[in-house]
Short mmCIF file of C-alpha atoms in Angstrom, two decimals:
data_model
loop_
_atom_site.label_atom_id
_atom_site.label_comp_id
_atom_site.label_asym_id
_atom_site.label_seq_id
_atom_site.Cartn_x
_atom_site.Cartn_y
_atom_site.Cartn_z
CA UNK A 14 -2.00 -7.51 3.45
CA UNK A 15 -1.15 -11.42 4.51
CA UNK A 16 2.52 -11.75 5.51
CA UNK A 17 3.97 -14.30 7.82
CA UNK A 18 7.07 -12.26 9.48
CA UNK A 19 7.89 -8.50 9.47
CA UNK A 20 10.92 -7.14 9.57
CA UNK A 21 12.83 -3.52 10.47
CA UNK A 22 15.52 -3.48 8.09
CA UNK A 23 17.83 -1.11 8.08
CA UNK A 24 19.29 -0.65 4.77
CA UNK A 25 22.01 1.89 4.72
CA UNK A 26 23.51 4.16 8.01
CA UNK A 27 23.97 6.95 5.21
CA UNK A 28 21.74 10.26 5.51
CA UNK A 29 21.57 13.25 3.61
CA UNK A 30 19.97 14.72 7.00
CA UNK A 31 21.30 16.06 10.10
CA UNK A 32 18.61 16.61 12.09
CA UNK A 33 20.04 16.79 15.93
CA UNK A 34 17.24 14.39 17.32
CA UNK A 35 18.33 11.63 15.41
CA UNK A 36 19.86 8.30 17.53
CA UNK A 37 22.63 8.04 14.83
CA UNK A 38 25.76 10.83 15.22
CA UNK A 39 26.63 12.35 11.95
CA UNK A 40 29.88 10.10 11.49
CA UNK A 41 27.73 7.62 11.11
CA UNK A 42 25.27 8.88 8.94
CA UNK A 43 27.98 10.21 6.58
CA UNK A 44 29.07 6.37 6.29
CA UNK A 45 29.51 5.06 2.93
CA UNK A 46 27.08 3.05 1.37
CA UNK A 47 27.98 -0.27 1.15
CA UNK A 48 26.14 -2.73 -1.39
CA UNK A 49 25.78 -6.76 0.29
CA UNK A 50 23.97 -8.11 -2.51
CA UNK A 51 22.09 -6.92 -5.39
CA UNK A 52 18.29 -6.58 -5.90
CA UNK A 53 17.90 -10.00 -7.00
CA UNK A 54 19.93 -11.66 -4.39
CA UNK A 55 18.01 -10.33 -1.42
CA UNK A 56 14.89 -11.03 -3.14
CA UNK A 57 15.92 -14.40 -3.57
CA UNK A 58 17.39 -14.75 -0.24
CA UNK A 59 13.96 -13.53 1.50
CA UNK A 60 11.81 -16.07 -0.51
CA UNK A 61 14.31 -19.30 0.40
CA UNK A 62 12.65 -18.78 4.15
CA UNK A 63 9.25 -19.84 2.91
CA UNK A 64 7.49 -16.65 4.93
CA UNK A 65 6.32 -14.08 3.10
CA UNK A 66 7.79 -10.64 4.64
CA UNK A 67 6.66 -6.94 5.33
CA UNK A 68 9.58 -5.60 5.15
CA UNK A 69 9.92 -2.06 6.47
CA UNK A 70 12.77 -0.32 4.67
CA UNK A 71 14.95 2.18 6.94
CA UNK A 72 17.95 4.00 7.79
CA UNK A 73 19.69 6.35 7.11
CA UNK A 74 17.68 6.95 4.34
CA UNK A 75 16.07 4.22 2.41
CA UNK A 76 15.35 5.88 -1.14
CA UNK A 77 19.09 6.95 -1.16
CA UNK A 78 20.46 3.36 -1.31
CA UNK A 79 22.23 3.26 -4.82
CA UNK A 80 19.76 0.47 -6.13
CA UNK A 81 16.47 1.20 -4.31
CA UNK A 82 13.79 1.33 -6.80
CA UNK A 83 15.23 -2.11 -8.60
CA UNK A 84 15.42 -3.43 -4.48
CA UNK A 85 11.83 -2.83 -4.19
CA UNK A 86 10.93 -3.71 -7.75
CA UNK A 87 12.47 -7.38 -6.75
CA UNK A 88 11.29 -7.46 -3.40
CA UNK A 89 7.43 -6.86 -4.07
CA UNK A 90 7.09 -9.49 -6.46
CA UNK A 91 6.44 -11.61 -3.46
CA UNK A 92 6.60 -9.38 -0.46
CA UNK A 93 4.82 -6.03 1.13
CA UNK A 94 7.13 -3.46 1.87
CA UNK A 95 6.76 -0.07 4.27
CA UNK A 96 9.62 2.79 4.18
CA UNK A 97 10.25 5.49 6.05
CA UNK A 98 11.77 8.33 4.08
CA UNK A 99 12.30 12.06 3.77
CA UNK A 100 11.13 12.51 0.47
CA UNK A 101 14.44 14.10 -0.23
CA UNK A 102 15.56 12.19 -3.34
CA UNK A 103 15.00 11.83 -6.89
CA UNK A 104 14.75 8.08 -7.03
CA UNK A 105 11.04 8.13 -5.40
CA UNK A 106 9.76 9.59 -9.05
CA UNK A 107 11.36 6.46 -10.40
CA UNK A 108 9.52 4.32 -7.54
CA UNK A 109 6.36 6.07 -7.90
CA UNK A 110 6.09 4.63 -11.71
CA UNK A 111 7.46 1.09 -11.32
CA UNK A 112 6.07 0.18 -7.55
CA UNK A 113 2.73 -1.16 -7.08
CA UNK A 114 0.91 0.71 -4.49
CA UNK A 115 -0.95 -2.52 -3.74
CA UNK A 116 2.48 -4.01 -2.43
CA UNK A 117 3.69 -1.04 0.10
CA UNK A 118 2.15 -1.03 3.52
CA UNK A 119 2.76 2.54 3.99
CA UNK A 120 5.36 5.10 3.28
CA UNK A 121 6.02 7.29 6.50
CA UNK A 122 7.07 10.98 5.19
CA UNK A 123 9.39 12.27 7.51
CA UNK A 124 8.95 16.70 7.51
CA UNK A 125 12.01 17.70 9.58
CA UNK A 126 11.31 21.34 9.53
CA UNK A 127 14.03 22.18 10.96
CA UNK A 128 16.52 20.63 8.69
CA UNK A 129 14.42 21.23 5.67
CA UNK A 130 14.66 25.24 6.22
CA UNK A 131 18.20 24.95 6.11
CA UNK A 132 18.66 22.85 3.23
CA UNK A 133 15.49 24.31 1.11
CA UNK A 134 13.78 21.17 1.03
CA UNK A 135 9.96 21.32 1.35
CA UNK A 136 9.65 22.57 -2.28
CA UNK A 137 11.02 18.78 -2.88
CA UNK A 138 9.33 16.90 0.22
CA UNK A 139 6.06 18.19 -1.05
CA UNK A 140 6.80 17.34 -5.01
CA UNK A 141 7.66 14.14 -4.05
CA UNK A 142 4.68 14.18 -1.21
CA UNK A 143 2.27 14.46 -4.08
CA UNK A 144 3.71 12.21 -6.62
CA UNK A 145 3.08 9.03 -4.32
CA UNK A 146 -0.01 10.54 -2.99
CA UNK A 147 -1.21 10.84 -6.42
CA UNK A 148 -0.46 7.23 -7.78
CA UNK A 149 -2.22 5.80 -4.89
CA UNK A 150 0.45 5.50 -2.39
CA UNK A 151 -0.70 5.11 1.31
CA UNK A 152 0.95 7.43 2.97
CA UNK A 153 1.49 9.97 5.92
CA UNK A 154 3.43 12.83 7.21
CA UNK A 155 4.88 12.45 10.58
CA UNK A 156 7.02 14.89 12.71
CA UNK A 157 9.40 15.06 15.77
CA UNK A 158 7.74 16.47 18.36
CA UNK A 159 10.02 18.86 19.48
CA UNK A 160 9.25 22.25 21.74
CA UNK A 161 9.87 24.36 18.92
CA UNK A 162 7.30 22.12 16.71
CA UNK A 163 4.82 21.89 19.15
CA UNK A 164 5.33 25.96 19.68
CA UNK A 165 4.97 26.40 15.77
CA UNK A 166 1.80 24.04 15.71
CA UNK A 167 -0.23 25.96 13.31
CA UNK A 168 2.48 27.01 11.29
CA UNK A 169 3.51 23.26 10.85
CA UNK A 170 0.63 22.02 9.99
CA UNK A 171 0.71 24.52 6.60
CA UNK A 172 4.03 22.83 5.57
CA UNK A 173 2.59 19.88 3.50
CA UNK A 174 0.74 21.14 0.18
CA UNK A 175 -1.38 17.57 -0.30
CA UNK A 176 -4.68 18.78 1.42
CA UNK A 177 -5.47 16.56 3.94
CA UNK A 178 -1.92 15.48 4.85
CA UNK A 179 -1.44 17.18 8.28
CA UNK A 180 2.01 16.19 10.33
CA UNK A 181 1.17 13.72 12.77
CA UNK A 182 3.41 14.18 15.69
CA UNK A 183 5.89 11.79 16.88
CA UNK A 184 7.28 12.09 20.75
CA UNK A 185 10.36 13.22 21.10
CA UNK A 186 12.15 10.51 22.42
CA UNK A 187 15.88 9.84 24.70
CA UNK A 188 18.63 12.97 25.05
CA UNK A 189 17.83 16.18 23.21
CA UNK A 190 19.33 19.11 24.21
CA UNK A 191 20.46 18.08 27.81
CA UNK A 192 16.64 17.00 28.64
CA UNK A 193 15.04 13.33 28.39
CA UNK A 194 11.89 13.11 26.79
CA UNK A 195 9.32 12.23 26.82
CA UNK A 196 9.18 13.58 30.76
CA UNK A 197 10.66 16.32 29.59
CA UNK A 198 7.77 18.02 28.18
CA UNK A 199 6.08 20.78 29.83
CA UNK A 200 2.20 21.31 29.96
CA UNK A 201 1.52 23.79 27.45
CA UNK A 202 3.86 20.96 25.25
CA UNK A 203 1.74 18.78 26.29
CA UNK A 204 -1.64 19.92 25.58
CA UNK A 205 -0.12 21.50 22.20
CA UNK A 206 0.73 17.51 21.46
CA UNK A 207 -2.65 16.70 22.35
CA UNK A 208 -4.53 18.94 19.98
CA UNK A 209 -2.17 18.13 16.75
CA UNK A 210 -3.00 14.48 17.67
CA UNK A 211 -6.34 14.71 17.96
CA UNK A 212 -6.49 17.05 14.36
CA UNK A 213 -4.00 14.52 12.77
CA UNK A 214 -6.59 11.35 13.42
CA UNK A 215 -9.62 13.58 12.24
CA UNK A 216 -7.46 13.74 8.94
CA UNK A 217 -6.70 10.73 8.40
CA UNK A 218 -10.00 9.19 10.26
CA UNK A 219 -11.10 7.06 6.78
CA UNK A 220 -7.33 6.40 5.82
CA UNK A 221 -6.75 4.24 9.23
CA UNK A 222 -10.55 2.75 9.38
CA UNK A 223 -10.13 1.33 5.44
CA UNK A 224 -6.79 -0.14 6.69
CA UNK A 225 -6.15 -3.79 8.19
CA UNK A 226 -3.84 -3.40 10.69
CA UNK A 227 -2.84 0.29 11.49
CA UNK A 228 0.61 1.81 9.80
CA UNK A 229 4.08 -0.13 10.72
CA UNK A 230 5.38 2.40 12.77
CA UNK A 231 2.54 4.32 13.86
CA UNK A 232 2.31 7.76 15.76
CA UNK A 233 -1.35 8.43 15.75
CA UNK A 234 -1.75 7.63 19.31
CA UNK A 235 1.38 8.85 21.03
CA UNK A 236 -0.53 11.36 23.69
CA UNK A 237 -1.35 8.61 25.20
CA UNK A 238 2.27 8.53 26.08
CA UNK A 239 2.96 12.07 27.11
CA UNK A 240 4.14 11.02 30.80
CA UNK A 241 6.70 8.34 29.29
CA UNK A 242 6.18 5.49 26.95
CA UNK A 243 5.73 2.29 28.80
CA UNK A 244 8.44 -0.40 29.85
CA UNK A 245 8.47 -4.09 27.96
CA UNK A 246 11.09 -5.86 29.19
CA UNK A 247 9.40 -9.14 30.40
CA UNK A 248 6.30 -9.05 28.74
CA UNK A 249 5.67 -11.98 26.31
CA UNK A 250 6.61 -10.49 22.93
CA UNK A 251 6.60 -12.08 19.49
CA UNK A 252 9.91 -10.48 18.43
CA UNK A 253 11.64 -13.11 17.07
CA UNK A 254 9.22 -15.20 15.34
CA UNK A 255 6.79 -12.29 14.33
CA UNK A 256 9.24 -9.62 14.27
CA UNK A 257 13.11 -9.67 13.54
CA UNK A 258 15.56 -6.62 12.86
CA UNK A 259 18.23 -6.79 9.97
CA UNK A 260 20.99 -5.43 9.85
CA UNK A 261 22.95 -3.72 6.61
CA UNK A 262 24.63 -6.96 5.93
CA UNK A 263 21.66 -9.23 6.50
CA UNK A 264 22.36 -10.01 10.37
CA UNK A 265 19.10 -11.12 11.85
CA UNK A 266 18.46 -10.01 15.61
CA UNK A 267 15.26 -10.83 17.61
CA UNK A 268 15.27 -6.57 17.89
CA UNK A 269 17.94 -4.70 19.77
CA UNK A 270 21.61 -4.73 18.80
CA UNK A 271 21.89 -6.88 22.61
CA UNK A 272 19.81 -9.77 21.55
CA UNK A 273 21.23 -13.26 20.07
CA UNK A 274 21.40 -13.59 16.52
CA UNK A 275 19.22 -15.59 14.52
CA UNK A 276 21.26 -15.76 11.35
CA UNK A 277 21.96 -14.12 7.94
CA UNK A 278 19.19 -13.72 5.20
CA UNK A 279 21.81 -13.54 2.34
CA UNK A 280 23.60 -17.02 4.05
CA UNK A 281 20.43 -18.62 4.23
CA UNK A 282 21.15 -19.28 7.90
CA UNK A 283 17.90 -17.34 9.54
CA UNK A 284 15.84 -19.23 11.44
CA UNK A 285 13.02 -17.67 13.26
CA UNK A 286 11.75 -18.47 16.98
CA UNK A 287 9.01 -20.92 17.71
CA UNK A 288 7.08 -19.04 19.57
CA UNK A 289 6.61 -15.65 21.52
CA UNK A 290 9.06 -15.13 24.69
CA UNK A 291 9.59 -12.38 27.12
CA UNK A 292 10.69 -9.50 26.36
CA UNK A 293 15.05 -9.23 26.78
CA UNK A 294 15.35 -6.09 25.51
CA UNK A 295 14.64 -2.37 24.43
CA UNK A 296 14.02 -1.31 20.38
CA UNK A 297 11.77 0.61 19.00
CA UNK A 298 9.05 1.74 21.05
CA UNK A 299 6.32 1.07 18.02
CA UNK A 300 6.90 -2.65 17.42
CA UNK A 301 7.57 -2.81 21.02
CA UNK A 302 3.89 -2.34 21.68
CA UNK A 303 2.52 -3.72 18.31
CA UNK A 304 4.55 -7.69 19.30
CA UNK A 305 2.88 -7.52 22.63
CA UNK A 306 -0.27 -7.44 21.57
CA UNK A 307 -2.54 -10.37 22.33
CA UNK A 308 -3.11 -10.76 18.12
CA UNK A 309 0.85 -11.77 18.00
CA UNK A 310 1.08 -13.64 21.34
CA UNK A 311 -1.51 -16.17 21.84
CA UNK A 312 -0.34 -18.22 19.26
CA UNK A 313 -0.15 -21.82 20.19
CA UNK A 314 2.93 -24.20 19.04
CA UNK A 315 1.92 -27.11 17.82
CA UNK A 316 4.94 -30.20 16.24
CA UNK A 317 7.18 -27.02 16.24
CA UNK A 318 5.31 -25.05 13.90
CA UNK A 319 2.73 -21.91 15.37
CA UNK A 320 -1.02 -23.00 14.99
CA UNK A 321 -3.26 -21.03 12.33
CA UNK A 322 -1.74 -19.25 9.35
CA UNK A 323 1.97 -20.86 9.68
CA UNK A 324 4.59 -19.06 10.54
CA UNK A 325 7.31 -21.76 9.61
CA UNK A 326 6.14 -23.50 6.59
CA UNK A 327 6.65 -27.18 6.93
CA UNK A 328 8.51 -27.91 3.54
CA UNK A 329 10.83 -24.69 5.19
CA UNK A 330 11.50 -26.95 7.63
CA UNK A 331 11.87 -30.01 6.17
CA UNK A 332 14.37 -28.16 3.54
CA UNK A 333 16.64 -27.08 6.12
CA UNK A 334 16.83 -30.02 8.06
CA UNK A 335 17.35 -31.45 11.82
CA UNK A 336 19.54 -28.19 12.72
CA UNK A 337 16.44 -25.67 12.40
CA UNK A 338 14.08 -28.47 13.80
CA UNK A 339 16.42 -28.21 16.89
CA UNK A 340 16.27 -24.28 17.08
CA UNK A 341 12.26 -24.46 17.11
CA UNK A 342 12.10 -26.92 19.82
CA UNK A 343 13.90 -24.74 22.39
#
């Protein structure tokens, strides 16, 4: 899928989950929803910049936001899409008939087995899990690495009902239950990680070679990060003109919460970086390594637009004027 700039946006901080290795606390993921423009108006706003977007739809939960399938129905008129869900709630039967598969990246299907025991959810994870399997989604399971997963391998791996959808597993990453993980893992975790990942790419071996890129966030090779995912701060990273994360209310950051802002999407004031800078720092550990790859950093800047397939358009820049010309050349 061509797109110029992707982009982790988190939607909503609401979640019907609890599950106790998530970054958010529950006061926050019991916040109210709040709506900063309709469908329409974010579409609109996204295709003002010129770029055409992957936009990577997060949370909270995504598919709970009050207007989700008409957000996506606007949005992939022009843009490619990717969502991370937990297949918890009814509006994915509603996005399974209007969406075009040909427009979402990938949907990342979240098992929680922990919280779905106690809310009897896997009847509905794996209704949903074979609706968008079955109109041609691409899609995966994923789950959270923790001891008691990686103790319960076998038993896991019989959760999803699609054949051929094994849980990939994620590391466990940061403060769970007074230990830090990754480092945190013991051998027998270790190796236990090691054999799910090595069964989850045999799964989905011709579902990642027929693909273009591999998934936006993308687990399949996290044993090779047993010992402790790597540092990035420094390396050149195209965050900010590759990459951006948005916030609820359209706030643009290069990633973390600690970086400058680069405007508002629904203000029309983004404006994304010339070209790839060291790393300032820490986000998410997947586009982390994905933006310093050599594919999104060699890029060379040329009259304040990135050489090959542009990045900022030049009637973008011409629109908005000396003020963005200004931003580029720093």
């Amino acid at each position: 899928m061509d797109y110029d700039i992707e982009a982790d946006w988190q939607l909503l901080n609401t979640c019907n989950y609890r599950c106790d290795y998530c970054f958010f606390p529950g006061e926050v993921l019991g916040e109210k929803t709040v709506l900063y423009g309709t469908p329409d108006e974010w579409a609109d706003a996204f295709s003002a910049t010129g770029l055409t977007w992957q936009l990577h739809l997060t949370g909270g939960e995504p598919s709970a936001y009050p207007d989700f399938v008409d957000l996506c129905a606007a949005l992939t008129r022009r843009h490619v899409i990717s969502l991370n869900s937990n297949l918890t709630q009814t509006s994915l039967a509603d996005f399974a008939r209007r969406i075009d598969p040909a427009r979402v990246s990938v949907i990342n299907a979240g098992l929680h087995p922990d919280e779905r025991a106690r809310r009897r959810g896997l009847e509905v994870f794996n209704r949903n899990l074979a609706l968008l399997h079955d109109a041609g989604f691409p899609i995966f399971v994923s789950v959270v690495a923790t001891p008691d997963v990686l103790a319960a391998a076998d038993d896991i791996a019989r959760l999803p009902s699609v054949p051929g959808l094994v849980p990939v597993p994620k590391l466990l990453r940061g403060s769970y239950r007074g230990q830090h993980y990754p480092e945190a893992y013991d051998e027998a975790e270790r190796e236990a990680f090691r054999v799910m990942s090595r069964k989850a790419r045999s799964a989905y071996g011709a579902w990642r070679a027929a693909r273009s890129e591999p998934p936006t966030i993308d687990p399949f090779a996290d044993d090779d990060f047993l010992a402790g995912t790597p540092p990035f701060r420094g390396k050149t990273c195209a965050a900010g003109s590759r990459f951006v994360r948005i916030e609820p209310q359209g706030d643009v950051f290069r990633c973390g919460s600690d970086t400058a802002q680069q405007g508002n999407i629904l203000t029309g004031t983004f404006a994304p970086h010339a070209r790839p800078s060291p790393c300032n720092s820490g986000y998410c550990f997947y586009f982390c390594r994905k933006y310093t790859g050599a594919e999104y950093t060699s890029r060379q800047v040329a009259t304040g637009v990135l050489a090959g397939p542009s990045l900022v358009p030049p009637h973008f820049v011409k629109r908005l004027g000396g003020a963005l010309q200004r931003v580029l050349r720093r």
